């Protein structure tokens, strides 16, 4: 992990900027009269909110509402006993310090406790792909901070951060199309949070993969709001089921990292409701989530953390949210506006909500003590509800081996077999295997998680997890072969330069022609490529001079917004800052990966099998790839999409390539052909945002409205995507697509009304020779008149799915229910005129199949409402 200490993450830059501004009158942030935390809780609990009787009453409550009612009563008792300075101290995170209860931890993600009031130190960790940057780096770092050798920002970035299991990406979890996988994902996270004595998980991420180059797509669940909400709810329930607080983020319209701190996002209110708010609504209504994180960006002219219409009007009044709202780190822009707008907790330090600023706001009458009490009551109610006050802040050992196996299982269920031209699964008897990748890229060399770079495990985004171990691709293949009884096979690692001129084979200098010859003579050829991304910047070629501190981040002259969606675009340095055509910090380069793949495929095989029959391309992606047509179809390699597999990368990929596990994932995003994707048609307004004449205001407009993701391709908004024989000519691999090492049929689809709900049925049969899993997907087309409610409706929307496991030759009937009253509003459109959901009159058509492509769907029936 060389170079980790010298790089400056997006968070560190934000901290530095805050310090430059003097913390906006932070004043007496750490007033000793406010906090008297200690390393252990009082030995007697005499406070009314901590009596054995009230704790027992809460534990005995049989419903969620009853449990929350007792927790709320405890919160009110506590607040009534607090002084105003104590209340102010509790409204924000503390400056980095040694955690009172954990002297081994120097942390910057907590609210210091108050022992006399039985308030424990309230500890927060990032996510969403494991326990990321958290509240514990080595306490010895504090000595260096005190002597001036290091900045206090080390608390957020130092590589001594507490280790955890680096799980596969959230995009991969979505690709499983299995809520049980999301639950398992959340269970590992929650278990390790409890091991590390953490309380809040800043995740799941439920922003949309509106643009395939979004730097944090790997943290999110794809391009469909219903799929996103379903996965988020399962993860939330798993986390909160272990006495912890989940925090879906980033509320709302935070679909780009380019200029995320200042970008003005314009979204039609109907589009906001039907797409971008929907996963949050599901998290609140179905997941009963305890908290929400407000974002950096502005939405329709109002900053996310002081958007009273959304936070109070929609989230609390419309949805019935009873939890609390926390700011993203250094996200808020005001003291009064955020308090009035519905935010409850500032992180990570007392900046705008410092005692000095709050006192001034109280004195002017702009806010009241009652508002402070309300903010605390919302958070304390949830912390009491989940038992955080009732257990000690004490760390225990993590079962890294056991959790690693769970990560491996999740990863194999997340992978998607995009195409198979006969190479997969590889025979267990292979004797010569070559693994080929770019020397400048991580994919063939090391485990891929987040913004990993060659020689660097993690790159600085808040989601990065410090793994206890990693499994490289070559080691994973050797492990798989050993488990199959093959102890004689030779596995070679071939790394090719960007110019496709030179290479190394197991470290020895060779020519690219030598690499081609090695591939020609191999029994199995495995090429690895992908699209690394990270928090702080999109895969965008920005104008020179763009940085995290500039007011705008426009596209560089001559660049296309779609450039970063290819396998060739990369940055040698950290992608936590905008990438530009020139400059050492993050300079855009061309790996010529596609040309390398074509050259390998064009080599004449010297074994009994052709290159097509023995070659696989493994993709490790942020959110899909714009595919070169030469790679798709009968002449291309077999393609396995593994996303960011995390620490078990090598084992996950090898298990699938050699058939130890059968791929069963489906695409949660669309893979277009190069030149035919949404970003190829996007205007400057749509992405990365148009810079106004003042040179400081950048606005992005979601003018595609409801036509986002597969809906954009279905609707042919680019004008060149009309289906031909049921196949969209712009799409290489459609949303919902995924193959298996066996085959399936879906027959006898039907839909019927039963007790105000619609029951969709189909028979799924495994027609192959191996056990496997298929995902049945249900889409609905709204009546033709639905667009009269407001904006134009896309041709169809996903409203249900179910994964089914089948033995060879087995059949099962799958039943999927469409509930018109469900939180995802499957049959409704949002009316701006009436400010409510409306179910349009007319005929609704139901489709059942195995992807969003017309050729993979059959009409199950229709009904009128």
Short mmCIF file of N, CA and C in Angstrom, two decimals, residues 323-382:
data_model
loop_
_atom_site.label_atom_id
_atom_site.label_comp_id
_atom_site.label_asym_id
_atom_site.label_seq_id
_atom_site.Cartn_x
_atom_site.Cartn_y
_atom_site.Cartn_z
N UNK A 323 -37.36 8.40 11.52
CA UNK A 323 -35.94 8.38 11.85
C UNK A 323 -35.31 9.77 11.77
N UNK A 324 -33.99 9.80 11.59
CA UNK A 324 -33.28 11.08 11.57
C UNK A 324 -32.49 11.22 10.28
N UNK A 325 -32.15 12.46 9.95
CA UNK A 325 -31.40 12.77 8.74
C UNK A 325 -30.02 13.27 9.13
N UNK A 326 -29.00 12.61 8.60
CA UNK A 326 -27.60 13.02 8.83
C UNK A 326 -27.04 13.61 7.54
N UNK A 327 -26.15 14.56 7.69
CA UNK A 327 -25.49 15.13 6.52
C UNK A 327 -24.40 14.19 6.02
N UNK A 328 -24.14 14.23 4.72
CA UNK A 328 -22.91 13.66 4.21
C UNK A 328 -21.78 14.51 4.78
N UNK A 329 -20.56 13.98 4.76
CA UNK A 329 -19.44 14.68 5.39
C UNK A 329 -19.16 16.02 4.71
N UNK A 330 -19.26 17.08 5.50
CA UNK A 330 -19.05 18.45 5.01
C UNK A 330 -20.01 18.81 3.90
N UNK A 331 -21.22 18.27 3.95
CA UNK A 331 -22.18 18.54 2.89
C UNK A 331 -22.96 19.83 3.10
N UNK A 332 -23.21 20.20 4.37
CA UNK A 332 -24.17 21.28 4.59
C UNK A 332 -23.56 22.65 4.29
N UNK A 333 -24.45 23.58 3.99
CA UNK A 333 -24.02 24.91 3.55
C UNK A 333 -24.48 26.02 4.49
N UNK A 334 -25.26 25.69 5.51
CA UNK A 334 -25.81 26.74 6.38
C UNK A 334 -26.14 26.19 7.76
N UNK A 335 -26.33 27.08 8.70
CA UNK A 335 -26.74 26.71 10.06
C UNK A 335 -28.26 26.67 10.17
N UNK A 336 -28.89 27.76 9.81
CA UNK A 336 -30.33 27.90 10.00
C UNK A 336 -31.11 27.09 8.97
N UNK A 337 -30.70 27.18 7.71
CA UNK A 337 -31.43 26.49 6.64
C UNK A 337 -31.54 24.99 6.86
N UNK A 338 -30.47 24.38 7.35
CA UNK A 338 -30.50 22.94 7.58
C UNK A 338 -31.39 22.57 8.76
N UNK A 339 -31.36 23.38 9.80
CA UNK A 339 -32.21 23.10 10.96
C UNK A 339 -33.68 23.23 10.58
N UNK A 340 -34.01 24.26 9.81
CA UNK A 340 -35.39 24.45 9.39
C UNK A 340 -35.79 23.44 8.31
N UNK A 341 -34.80 22.99 7.55
CA UNK A 341 -35.09 22.13 6.41
C UNK A 341 -35.32 20.68 6.74
N UNK A 342 -35.00 20.26 7.97
CA UNK A 342 -35.30 18.89 8.35
C UNK A 342 -34.09 18.02 8.63
N UNK A 343 -32.87 18.59 8.61
CA UNK A 343 -31.70 17.80 8.96
C UNK A 343 -31.57 17.72 10.47
N UNK A 344 -30.96 16.63 10.97
CA UNK A 344 -30.91 16.39 12.41
C UNK A 344 -29.50 16.22 12.97
N UNK A 345 -28.52 15.92 12.12
CA UNK A 345 -27.21 15.56 12.64
C UNK A 345 -26.14 15.97 11.65
N UNK A 346 -25.18 16.77 12.08
CA UNK A 346 -24.09 17.20 11.23
C UNK A 346 -22.87 16.32 11.43
N UNK A 347 -22.28 15.88 10.31
CA UNK A 347 -21.04 15.12 10.36
C UNK A 347 -20.03 15.74 9.40
N UNK A 348 -18.72 15.63 9.71
CA UNK A 348 -18.14 14.84 10.81
C UNK A 348 -17.75 15.68 12.03
N UNK A 349 -17.76 17.02 11.91
CA UNK A 349 -17.29 17.88 13.00
C UNK A 349 -18.25 19.04 13.18
N UNK A 350 -18.16 19.75 14.30
CA UNK A 350 -19.04 20.91 14.51
C UNK A 350 -18.60 22.08 13.62
N UNK A 351 -19.21 22.18 12.47
CA UNK A 351 -18.87 23.25 11.55
C UNK A 351 -19.99 24.29 11.55
N UNK A 352 -21.02 24.07 10.74
CA UNK A 352 -22.13 25.02 10.73
C UNK A 352 -23.00 24.91 11.97
N UNK A 353 -23.01 23.73 12.59
CA UNK A 353 -23.78 23.56 13.82
C UNK A 353 -22.87 23.63 15.05
N UNK A 354 -21.86 24.47 15.00
CA UNK A 354 -21.00 24.67 16.15
C UNK A 354 -21.78 25.39 17.24
N UNK A 355 -21.37 25.25 18.49
CA UNK A 355 -22.05 25.98 19.56
C UNK A 355 -22.13 27.49 19.30
N UNK A 356 -21.09 28.06 18.75
CA UNK A 356 -21.09 29.50 18.46
C UNK A 356 -22.19 29.85 17.47
N UNK A 357 -22.28 29.08 16.38
CA UNK A 357 -23.30 29.38 15.37
C UNK A 357 -24.71 29.10 15.87
N UNK A 358 -24.88 28.02 16.62
CA UNK A 358 -26.21 27.69 17.15
C UNK A 358 -26.66 28.74 18.16
N UNK A 359 -25.73 29.19 19.00
CA UNK A 359 -26.07 30.22 19.99
C UNK A 359 -26.52 31.49 19.31
N UNK A 360 -25.84 31.88 18.25
CA UNK A 360 -26.21 33.09 17.51
C UNK A 360 -27.58 32.93 16.87
N UNK A 361 -27.85 31.74 16.31
CA UNK A 361 -29.13 31.50 15.66
C UNK A 361 -30.27 31.50 16.68
N UNK A 362 -30.00 30.97 17.87
CA UNK A 362 -31.00 31.01 18.94
C UNK A 362 -31.27 32.44 19.39
N UNK A 363 -30.21 33.20 19.51
CA UNK A 363 -30.34 34.59 19.98
C UNK A 363 -31.14 35.43 19.00
N UNK A 364 -31.00 35.13 17.70
CA UNK A 364 -31.71 35.91 16.69
C UNK A 364 -33.16 35.46 16.52
N UNK A 365 -33.51 34.32 17.13
CA UNK A 365 -34.85 33.78 16.99
C UNK A 365 -35.06 32.98 15.71
N UNK A 366 -33.97 32.74 14.97
CA UNK A 366 -34.07 32.01 13.71
C UNK A 366 -34.37 30.53 13.95
N UNK A 367 -33.85 30.01 15.05
CA UNK A 367 -34.18 28.65 15.47
C UNK A 367 -34.56 28.69 16.93
N UNK A 368 -35.11 27.58 17.41
CA UNK A 368 -35.53 27.50 18.81
C UNK A 368 -34.90 26.28 19.47
N UNK A 369 -34.90 26.29 20.78
CA UNK A 369 -34.41 25.12 21.52
C UNK A 369 -35.27 23.89 21.21
N UNK A 370 -36.55 24.11 20.96
CA UNK A 370 -37.44 23.01 20.62
C UNK A 370 -36.99 22.31 19.34
N UNK A 371 -36.46 23.05 18.39
CA UNK A 371 -35.96 22.45 17.15
C UNK A 371 -34.75 21.58 17.42
N UNK A 372 -33.87 22.04 18.31
CA UNK A 372 -32.71 21.24 18.70
C UNK A 372 -33.18 19.96 19.37
N UNK A 373 -34.17 20.11 20.25
CA UNK A 373 -34.71 18.93 20.94
C UNK A 373 -35.30 17.93 19.96
N UNK A 374 -36.00 18.43 18.95
CA UNK A 374 -36.61 17.54 17.95
C UNK A 374 -35.54 16.76 17.19
N UNK A 375 -34.47 17.45 16.79
CA UNK A 375 -33.39 16.80 16.07
C UNK A 375 -32.77 15.68 16.90
N UNK A 376 -32.53 15.96 18.17
CA UNK A 376 -31.97 14.94 19.06
C UNK A 376 -32.95 13.82 19.33
N UNK A 377 -34.21 14.18 19.50
CA UNK A 377 -35.22 13.16 19.79
C UNK A 377 -35.32 12.14 18.66
N UNK A 378 -35.24 12.62 17.43
CA UNK A 378 -35.32 11.70 16.29
C UNK A 378 -34.16 10.70 16.32
N UNK A 379 -32.97 11.20 16.59
CA UNK A 379 -31.80 10.30 16.59
C UNK A 379 -31.78 9.41 17.83
N UNK A 380 -32.05 9.99 18.99
CA UNK A 380 -32.02 9.18 20.21
C UNK A 380 -33.10 8.09 20.20
N UNK A 381 -34.25 8.39 19.60
CA UNK A 381 -35.30 7.37 19.52
C UNK A 381 -34.78 6.13 18.80
N UNK A 382 -34.05 6.35 17.71
CA UNK A 382 -33.51 5.21 16.96
C UNK A 382 -32.38 4.52 17.71
#
